[in-house]
Short mmCIF file of C-alpha atoms in Angstrom, two decimals:
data_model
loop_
_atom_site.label_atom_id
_atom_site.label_comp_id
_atom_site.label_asym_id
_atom_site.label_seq_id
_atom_site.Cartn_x
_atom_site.Cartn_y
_atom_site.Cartn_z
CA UNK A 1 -46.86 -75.69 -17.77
CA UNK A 2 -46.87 -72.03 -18.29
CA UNK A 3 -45.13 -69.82 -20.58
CA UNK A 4 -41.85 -68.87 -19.18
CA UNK A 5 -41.41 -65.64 -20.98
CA UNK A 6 -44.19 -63.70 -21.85
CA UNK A 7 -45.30 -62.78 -25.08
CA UNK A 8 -43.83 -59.02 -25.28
CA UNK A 9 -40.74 -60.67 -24.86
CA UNK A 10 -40.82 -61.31 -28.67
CA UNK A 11 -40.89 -57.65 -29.09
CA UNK A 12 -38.32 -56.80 -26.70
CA UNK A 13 -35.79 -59.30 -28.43
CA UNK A 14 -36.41 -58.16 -31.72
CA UNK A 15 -35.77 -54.56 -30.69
CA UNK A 16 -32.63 -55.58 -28.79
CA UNK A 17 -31.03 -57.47 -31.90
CA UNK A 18 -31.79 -54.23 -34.19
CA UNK A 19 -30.41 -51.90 -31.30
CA UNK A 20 -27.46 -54.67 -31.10
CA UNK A 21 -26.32 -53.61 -35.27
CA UNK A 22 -27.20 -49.95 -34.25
CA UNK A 23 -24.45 -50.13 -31.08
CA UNK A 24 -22.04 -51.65 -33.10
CA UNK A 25 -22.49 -49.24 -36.12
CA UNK A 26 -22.27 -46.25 -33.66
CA UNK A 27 -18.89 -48.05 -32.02
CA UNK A 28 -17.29 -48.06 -35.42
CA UNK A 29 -19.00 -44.43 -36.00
CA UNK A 30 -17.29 -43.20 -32.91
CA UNK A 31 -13.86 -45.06 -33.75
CA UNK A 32 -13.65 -43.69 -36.80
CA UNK A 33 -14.61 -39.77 -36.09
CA UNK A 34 -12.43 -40.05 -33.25
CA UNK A 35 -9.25 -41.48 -35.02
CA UNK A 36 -10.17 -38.23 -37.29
CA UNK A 37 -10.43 -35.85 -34.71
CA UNK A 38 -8.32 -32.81 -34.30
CA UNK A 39 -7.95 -34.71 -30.50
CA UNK A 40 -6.33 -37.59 -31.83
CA UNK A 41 -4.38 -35.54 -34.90
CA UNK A 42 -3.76 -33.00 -32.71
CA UNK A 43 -4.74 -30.32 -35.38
CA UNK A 44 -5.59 -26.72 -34.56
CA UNK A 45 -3.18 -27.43 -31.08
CA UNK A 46 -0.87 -24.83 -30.48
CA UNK A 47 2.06 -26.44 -28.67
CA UNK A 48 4.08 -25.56 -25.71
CA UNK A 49 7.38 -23.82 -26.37
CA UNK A 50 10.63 -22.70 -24.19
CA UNK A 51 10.19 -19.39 -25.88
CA UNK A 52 6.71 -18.24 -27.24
CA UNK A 53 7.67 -17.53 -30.69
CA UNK A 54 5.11 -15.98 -32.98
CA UNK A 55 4.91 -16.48 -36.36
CA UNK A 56 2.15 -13.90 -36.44
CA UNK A 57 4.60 -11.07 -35.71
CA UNK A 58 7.69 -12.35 -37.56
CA UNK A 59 5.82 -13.07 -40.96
CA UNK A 60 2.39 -11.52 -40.57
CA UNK A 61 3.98 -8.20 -38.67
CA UNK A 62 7.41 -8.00 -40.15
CA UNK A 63 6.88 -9.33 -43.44
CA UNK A 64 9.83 -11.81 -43.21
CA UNK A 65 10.09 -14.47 -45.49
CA UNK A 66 9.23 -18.14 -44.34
CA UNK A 67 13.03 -18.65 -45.95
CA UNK A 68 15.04 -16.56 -43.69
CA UNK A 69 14.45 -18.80 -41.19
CA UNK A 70 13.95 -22.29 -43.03
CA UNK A 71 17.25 -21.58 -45.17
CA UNK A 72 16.78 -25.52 -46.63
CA UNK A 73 13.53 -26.04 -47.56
CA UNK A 74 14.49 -25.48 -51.40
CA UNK A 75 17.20 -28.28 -50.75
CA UNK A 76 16.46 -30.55 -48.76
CA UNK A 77 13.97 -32.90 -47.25
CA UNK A 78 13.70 -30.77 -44.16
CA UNK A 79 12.91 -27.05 -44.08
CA UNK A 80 15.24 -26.41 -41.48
CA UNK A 81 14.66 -24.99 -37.85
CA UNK A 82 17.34 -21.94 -37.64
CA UNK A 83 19.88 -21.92 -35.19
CA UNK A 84 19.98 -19.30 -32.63
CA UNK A 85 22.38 -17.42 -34.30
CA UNK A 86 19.75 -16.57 -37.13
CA UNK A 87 17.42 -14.99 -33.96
CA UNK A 88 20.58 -13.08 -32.67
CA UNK A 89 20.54 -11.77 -36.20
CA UNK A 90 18.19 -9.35 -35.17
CA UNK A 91 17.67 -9.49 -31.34
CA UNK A 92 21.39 -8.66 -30.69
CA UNK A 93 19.88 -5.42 -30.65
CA UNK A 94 16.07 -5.60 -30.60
CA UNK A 95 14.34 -7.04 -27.42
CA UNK A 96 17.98 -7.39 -26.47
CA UNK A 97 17.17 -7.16 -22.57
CA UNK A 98 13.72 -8.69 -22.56
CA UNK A 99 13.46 -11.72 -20.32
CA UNK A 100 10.90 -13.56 -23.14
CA UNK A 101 14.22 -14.00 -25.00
CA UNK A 102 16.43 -15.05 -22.07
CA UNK A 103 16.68 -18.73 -23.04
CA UNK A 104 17.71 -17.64 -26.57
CA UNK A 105 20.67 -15.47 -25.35
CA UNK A 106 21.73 -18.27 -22.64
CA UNK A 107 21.61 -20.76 -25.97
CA UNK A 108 23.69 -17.92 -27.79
CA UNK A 109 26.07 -17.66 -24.55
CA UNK A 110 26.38 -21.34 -23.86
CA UNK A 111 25.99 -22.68 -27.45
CA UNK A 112 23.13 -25.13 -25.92
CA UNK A 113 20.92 -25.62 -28.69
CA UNK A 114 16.97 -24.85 -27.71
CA UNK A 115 14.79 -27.74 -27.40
CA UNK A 116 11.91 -26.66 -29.62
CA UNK A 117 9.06 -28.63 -29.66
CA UNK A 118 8.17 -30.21 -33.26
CA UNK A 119 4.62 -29.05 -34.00
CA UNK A 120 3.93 -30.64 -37.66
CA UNK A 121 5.39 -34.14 -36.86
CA UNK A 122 5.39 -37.20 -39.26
CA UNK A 123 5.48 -40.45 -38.54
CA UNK A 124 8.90 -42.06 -38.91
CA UNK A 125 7.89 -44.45 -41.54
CA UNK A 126 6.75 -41.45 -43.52
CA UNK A 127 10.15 -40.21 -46.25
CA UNK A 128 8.78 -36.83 -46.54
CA UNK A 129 11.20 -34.23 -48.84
CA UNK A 130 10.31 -30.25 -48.56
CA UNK A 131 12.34 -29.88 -51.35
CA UNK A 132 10.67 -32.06 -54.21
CA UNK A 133 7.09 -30.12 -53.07
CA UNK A 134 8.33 -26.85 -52.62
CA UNK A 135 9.77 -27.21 -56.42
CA UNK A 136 6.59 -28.50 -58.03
CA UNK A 137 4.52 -25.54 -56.81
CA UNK A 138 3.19 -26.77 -53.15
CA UNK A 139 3.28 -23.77 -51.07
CA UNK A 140 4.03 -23.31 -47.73
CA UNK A 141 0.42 -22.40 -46.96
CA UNK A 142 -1.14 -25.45 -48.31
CA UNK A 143 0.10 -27.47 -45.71
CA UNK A 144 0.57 -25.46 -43.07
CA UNK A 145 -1.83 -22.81 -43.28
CA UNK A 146 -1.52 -19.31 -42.86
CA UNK A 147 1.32 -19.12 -40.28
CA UNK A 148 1.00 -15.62 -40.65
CA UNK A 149 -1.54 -15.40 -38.69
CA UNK A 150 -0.41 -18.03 -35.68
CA UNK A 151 0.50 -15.78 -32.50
CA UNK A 152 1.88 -19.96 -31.50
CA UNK A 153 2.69 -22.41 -34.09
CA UNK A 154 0.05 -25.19 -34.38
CA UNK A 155 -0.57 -27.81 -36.88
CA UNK A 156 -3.32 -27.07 -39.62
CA UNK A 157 -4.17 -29.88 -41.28
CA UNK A 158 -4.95 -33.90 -39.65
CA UNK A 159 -1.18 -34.99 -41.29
CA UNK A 160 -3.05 -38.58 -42.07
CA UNK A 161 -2.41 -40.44 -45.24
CA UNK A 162 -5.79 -39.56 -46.79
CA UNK A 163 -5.35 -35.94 -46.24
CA UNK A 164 -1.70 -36.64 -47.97
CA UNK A 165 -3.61 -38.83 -50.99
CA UNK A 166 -6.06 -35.47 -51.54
CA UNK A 167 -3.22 -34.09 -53.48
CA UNK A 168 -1.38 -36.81 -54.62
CA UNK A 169 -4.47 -37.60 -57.05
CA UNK A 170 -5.28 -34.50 -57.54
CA UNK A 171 -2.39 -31.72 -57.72
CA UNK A 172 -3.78 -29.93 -60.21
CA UNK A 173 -6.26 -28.21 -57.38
CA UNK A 174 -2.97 -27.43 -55.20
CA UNK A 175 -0.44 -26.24 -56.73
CA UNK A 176 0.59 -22.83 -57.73
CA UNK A 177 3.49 -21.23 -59.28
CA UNK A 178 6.90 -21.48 -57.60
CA UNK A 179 7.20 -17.26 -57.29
CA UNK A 180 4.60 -17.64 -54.65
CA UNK A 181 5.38 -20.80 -52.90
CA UNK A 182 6.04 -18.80 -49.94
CA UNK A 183 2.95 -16.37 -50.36
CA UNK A 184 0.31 -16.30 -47.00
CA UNK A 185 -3.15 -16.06 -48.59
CA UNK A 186 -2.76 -17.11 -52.00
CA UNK A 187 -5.22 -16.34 -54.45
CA UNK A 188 -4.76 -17.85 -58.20
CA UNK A 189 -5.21 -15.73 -61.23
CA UNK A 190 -8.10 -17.10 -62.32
CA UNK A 191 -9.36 -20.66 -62.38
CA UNK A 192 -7.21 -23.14 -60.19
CA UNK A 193 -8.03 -26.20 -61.76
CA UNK A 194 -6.92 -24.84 -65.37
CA UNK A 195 -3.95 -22.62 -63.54
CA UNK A 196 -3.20 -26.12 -61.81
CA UNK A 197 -3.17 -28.67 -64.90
CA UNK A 198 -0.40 -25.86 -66.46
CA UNK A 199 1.95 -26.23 -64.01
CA UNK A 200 1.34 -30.24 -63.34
CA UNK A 201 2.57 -30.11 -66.66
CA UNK A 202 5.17 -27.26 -66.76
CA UNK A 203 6.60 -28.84 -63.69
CA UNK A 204 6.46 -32.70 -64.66
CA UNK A 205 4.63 -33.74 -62.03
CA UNK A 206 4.19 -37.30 -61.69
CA UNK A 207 0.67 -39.07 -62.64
CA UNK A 208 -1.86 -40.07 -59.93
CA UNK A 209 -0.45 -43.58 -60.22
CA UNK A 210 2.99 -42.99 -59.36
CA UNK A 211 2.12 -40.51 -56.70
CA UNK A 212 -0.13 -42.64 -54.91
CA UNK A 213 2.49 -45.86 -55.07
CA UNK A 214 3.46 -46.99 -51.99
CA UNK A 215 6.84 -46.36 -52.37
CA UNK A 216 6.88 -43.11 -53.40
CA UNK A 217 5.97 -42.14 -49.50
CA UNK A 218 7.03 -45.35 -47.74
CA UNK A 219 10.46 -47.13 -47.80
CA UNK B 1 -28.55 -57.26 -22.87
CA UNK B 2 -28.20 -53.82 -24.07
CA UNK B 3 -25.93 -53.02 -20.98
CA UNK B 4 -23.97 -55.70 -21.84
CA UNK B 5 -23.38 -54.48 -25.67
CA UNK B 6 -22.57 -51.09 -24.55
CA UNK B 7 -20.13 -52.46 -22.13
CA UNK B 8 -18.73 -54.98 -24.72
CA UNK B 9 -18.61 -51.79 -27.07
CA UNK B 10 -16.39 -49.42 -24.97
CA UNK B 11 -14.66 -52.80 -23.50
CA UNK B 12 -14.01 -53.29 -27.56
CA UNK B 13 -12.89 -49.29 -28.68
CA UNK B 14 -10.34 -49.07 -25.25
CA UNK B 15 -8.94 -52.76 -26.93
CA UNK B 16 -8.73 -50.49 -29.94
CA UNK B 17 -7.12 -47.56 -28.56
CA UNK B 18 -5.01 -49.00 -26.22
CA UNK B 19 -3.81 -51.18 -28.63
CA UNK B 20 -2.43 -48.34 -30.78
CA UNK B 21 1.80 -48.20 -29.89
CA UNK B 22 3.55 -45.80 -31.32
CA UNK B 23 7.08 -47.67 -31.92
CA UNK B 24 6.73 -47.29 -36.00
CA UNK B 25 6.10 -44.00 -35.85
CA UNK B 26 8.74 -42.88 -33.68
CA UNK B 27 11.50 -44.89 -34.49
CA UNK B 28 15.11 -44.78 -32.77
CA UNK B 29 16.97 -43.50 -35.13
CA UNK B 30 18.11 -40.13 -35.83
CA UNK B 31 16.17 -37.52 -38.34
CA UNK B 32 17.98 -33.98 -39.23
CA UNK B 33 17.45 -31.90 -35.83
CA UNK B 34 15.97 -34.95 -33.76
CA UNK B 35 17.75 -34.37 -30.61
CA UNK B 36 20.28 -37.52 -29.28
CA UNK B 37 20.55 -38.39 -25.13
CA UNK B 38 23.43 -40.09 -26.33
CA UNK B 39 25.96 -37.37 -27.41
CA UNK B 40 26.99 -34.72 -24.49
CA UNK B 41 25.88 -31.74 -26.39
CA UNK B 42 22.31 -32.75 -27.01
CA UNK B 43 22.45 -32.89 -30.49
CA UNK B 44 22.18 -35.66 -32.87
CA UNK B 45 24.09 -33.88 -35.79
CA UNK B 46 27.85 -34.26 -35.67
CA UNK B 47 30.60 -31.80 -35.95
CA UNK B 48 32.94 -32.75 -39.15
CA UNK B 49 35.89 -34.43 -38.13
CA UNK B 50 39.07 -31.99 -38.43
CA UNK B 51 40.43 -31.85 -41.97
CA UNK B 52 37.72 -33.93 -43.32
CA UNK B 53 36.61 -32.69 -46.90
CA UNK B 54 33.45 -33.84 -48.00
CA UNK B 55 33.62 -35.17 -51.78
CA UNK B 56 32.80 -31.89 -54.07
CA UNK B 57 34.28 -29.63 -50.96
CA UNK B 58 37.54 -28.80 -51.81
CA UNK B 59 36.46 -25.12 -52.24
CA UNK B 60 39.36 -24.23 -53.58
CA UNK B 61 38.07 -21.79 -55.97
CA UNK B 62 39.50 -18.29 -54.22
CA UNK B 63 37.14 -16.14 -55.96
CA UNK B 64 33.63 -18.05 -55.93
CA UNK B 65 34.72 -19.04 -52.25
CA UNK B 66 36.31 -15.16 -50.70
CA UNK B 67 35.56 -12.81 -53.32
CA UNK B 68 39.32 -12.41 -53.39
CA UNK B 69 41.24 -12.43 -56.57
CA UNK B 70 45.39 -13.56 -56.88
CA UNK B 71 46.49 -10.70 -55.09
CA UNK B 72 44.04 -11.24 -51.69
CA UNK B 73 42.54 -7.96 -52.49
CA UNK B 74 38.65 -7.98 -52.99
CA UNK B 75 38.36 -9.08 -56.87
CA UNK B 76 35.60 -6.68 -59.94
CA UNK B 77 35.38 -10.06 -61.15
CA UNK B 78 32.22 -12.15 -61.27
CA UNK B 79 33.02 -15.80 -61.33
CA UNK B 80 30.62 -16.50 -63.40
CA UNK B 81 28.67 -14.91 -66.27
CA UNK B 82 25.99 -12.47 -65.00
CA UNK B 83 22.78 -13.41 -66.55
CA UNK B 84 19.28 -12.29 -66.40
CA UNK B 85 18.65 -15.82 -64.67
CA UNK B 86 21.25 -14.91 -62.02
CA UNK B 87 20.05 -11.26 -61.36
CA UNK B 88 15.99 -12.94 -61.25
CA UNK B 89 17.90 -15.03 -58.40
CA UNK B 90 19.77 -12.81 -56.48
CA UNK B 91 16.44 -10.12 -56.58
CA UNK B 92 14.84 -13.18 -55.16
CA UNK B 93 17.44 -13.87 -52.36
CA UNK B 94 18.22 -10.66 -51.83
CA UNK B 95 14.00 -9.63 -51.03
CA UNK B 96 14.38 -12.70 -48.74
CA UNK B 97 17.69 -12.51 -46.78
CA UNK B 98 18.56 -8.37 -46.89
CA UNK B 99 15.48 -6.49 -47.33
CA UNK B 100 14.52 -6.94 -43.79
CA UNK B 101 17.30 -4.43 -43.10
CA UNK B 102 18.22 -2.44 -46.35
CA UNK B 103 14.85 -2.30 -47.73
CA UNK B 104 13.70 -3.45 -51.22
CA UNK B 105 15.66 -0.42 -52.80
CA UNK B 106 18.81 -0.88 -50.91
CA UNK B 107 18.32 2.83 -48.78
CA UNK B 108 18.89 1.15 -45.84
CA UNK B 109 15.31 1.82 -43.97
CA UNK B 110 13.53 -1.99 -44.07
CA UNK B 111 11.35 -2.99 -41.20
CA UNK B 112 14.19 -4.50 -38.62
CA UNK B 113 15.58 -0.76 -38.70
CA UNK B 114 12.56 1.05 -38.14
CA UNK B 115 12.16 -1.25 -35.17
CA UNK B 116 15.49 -0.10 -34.06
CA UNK B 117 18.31 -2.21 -35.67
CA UNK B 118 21.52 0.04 -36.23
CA UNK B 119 20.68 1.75 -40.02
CA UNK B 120 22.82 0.42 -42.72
CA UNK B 121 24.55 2.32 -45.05
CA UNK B 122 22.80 3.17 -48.38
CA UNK B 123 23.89 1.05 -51.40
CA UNK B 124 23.45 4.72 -53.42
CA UNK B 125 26.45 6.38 -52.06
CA UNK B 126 29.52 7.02 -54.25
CA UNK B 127 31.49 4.65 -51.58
CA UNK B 128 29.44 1.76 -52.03
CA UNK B 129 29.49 2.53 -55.79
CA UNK B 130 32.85 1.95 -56.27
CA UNK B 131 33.88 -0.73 -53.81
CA UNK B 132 34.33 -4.00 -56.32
CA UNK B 133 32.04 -6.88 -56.41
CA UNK B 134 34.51 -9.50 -54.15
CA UNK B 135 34.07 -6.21 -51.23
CA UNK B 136 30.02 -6.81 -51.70
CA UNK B 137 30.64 -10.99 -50.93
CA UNK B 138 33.00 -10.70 -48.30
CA UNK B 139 30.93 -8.46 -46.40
CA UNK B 140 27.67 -10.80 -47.17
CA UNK B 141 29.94 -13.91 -46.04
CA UNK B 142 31.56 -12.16 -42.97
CA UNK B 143 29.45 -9.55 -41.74
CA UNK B 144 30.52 -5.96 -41.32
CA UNK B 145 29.89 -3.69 -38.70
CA UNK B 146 26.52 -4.26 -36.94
CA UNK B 147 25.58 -6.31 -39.74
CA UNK B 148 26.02 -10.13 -39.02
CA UNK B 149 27.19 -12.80 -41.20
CA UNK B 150 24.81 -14.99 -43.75
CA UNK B 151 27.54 -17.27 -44.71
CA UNK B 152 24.96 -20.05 -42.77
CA UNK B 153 21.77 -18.97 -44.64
CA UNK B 154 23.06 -18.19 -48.22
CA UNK B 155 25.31 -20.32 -50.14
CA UNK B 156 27.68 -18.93 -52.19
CA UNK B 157 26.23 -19.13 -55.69
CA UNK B 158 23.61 -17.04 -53.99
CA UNK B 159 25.38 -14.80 -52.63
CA UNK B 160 27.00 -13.90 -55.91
CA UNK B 161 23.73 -13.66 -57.40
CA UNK B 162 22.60 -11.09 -54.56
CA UNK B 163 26.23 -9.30 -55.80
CA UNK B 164 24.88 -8.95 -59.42
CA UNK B 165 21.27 -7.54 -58.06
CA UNK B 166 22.83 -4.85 -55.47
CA UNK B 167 24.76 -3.67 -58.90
CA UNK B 168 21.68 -3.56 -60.62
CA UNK B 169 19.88 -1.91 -57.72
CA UNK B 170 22.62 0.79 -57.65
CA UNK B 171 22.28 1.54 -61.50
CA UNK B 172 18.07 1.45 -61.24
CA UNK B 173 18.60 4.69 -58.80
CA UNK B 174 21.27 6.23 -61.10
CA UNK B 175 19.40 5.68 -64.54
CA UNK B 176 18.54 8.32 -67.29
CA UNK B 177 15.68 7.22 -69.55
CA UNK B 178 18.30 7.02 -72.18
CA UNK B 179 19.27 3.57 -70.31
CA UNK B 180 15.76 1.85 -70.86
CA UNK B 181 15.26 0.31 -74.53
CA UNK B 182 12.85 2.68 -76.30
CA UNK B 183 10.68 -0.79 -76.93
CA UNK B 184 10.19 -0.76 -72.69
CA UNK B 185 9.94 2.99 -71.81
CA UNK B 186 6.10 2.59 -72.23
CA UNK B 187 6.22 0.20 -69.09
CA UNK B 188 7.74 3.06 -66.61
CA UNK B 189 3.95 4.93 -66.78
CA UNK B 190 5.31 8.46 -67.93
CA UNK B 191 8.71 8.66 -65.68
CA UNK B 192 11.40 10.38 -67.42
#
């Protein structure tokens, strides 16, 4: 009776059971870079709005602080989109005819409130307060990036819980005084780290431990 | 065999993916700003109820609430003490929420205006000097002229504070160095 396989099949099967581990590793590989990717995160994505609205100009151009706009974030858990009376403010008499800025004077005429589109966007199971980070020295910037320089808003950083956890054990690196919490491009007086244990202590920030509980994010 | 793995790999990452529903993440319930399909104007935040007064509302302090003293006319009075902390405050709400117009010294030439917003007024003329403090609030929490009101993006306290800084701005521009401590006149580099 002869062989039925022959005997390079030996070789064949070994090499298929190693490639077999490699497939799966790369599977999990490609999971896991993918769940990370700006694709997924939607990072780095400048998003669609009803009326192209530039940070770049307002902040980077104009010099206007992030707060003129985002009246709450010292306050409250959300920064605050303005109404439209805080654009009229100004374009009641600047741009006043241009048709980029139609939909805000029909949401002035018609009190219809625009229907921005939220850029950085949280999950709902995620009790995030602007206030408690803007007053321990986390400024805009960190999480955002510089804005100043977005001619359209997009989202800097992934948003996921690890990228949260980076400065939740480890503040010190982060945070800066609260004069500049709205300061684009930042630079600390010397070292961070050393600037950054200061203030963890001048501002009674919580320990690692209690900033990485569960419930300290999650409800 | 291998056909089969890399089949049973995608077949395995689409499980995965498809897999992923987003119902905990956006919940139905309403966050500050999340629009509502339910109410007629869109919005998910609700006008207060006529006559309602939220507990701590009353606001029935005249003067920290109009700048008006007993007599309705705008009040000198500061209604409460003027303190380095409050002018550090009002300097820092008054950089964010006026400079755009009247410029960090109060002249009146910030960055909206030389865009083309109507000029204001300069805080350095003998009108300005004399109108009292409740005349600075009222126009802060009402608007006046071409210039709109901030009653929406400054709370009161704040707007006091920005009060006590234009005063302060007024006096820097009409200062002798007799004014400045002799222990600070080295920090002013040589001006006299």
């Amino acid at each position: 009776m002869s062989q039925i396989f022959r005997r390079s099949t030996n070789t064949f099967t070994r090499a298929t059971i190693f490639g077999a581990v490699f497939m799966l590793g790369l599977t999990v590989w490609a999971i896991d870079r993918l769940s990370r990717s700006d694709y997924v995160t939607r990072a780095t994505q400048a998003r669609e709005q009803p009326v192209p609205f530039s940070h770049a100009h307002h902040v980077g151009g104009l010099g206007v602080d992030c707060q003129y706009c985002h009246t709450s974030v010292e306050i409250s858990s959300y920064a605050n989109i303005p109404p439209t009376k805080t654009c009229m403010n100004c374009h009641s008499q600047i741009w006043s005819t241009s048709p980029t800025l139609e939909p805000v004077r029909a949401s002035y005429r018609t009190n219809q409130s625009i229907r921005w589109t939220k850029v950085n966007d949280l999950p709902d199971f995620v009790y995030f307060n602007h206030s408690i980070h803007v007053n321990k020295g986390v400024g805009c910037e960190s999480c955002h990036g510089r804005v100043d320089r977005m001619p359209l808003t997009y989202q800097v950083n992934s948003l996921q819980m690890e990228w949260c956890l980076n400065c939740h054990r480890n503040p010190e690196k982060y945070v800066r005084p609260r004069e500049f919490i709205t300061t684009m491009g930042y630079q600390p007086a010397g070292d961070q780290e050393e600037i950054g244990r200061k203030l963890v202590a001048e501002y009674k920030i919580q320990n690692a431990r209690t900033l990485t509980s569960c419930s300290t994010c999650h409800r | 065999m291998r056909t089969k793995l890399t089949l049973g790999g995608l077949a395995l990452s689409l499980a995965v993916l498809s897999a992923c529903r987003q119902d905990m993440h956006d919940q139905p319930k309403y966050v500050p700003l999340r629009p509502s399909d339910f109410f007629a104007d869109g919005r998910s935040a609700r006008p207060i109820a006529e006559g309602t007064v939220a507990r701590g509302h009353l606001n029935d302090d005249k003067l920290f609430y109009t700048g008006k003293g007993a007599d309705g006319r705008p009040s000198q009075e500061f209604p409460m003490p003027v303190t380095k902390a409050l002018l550090l405050r009002g300097e820092q709400r008054y950089n964010i929420y006026c400079t755009p117009c009247h410029d960090r010294t109060g002249n009146g030439n910030g960055m909206i205006v030389r865009r083309g917003y109507r000029r204001p007024p300069t805080y350095h003329s003998d009108r300005l000097r004399q109108q009292p403090n409740g005349y600075l609030y009222d126009v802060i929490t009402n608007g006046f002229g071409a210039m709109p009101d901030y009653a929406a993006q400054v709370q009161p306290a704040d707007r006091w504070a920005i009060v006590a800084y234009i005063r302060a701005l007024q006096l820097s521009q009409q200062a002798s160095i007799n004014d400045v401590p002799p222990e600070a006149r080295n920090q002013l580099g040589g001006a006299k």
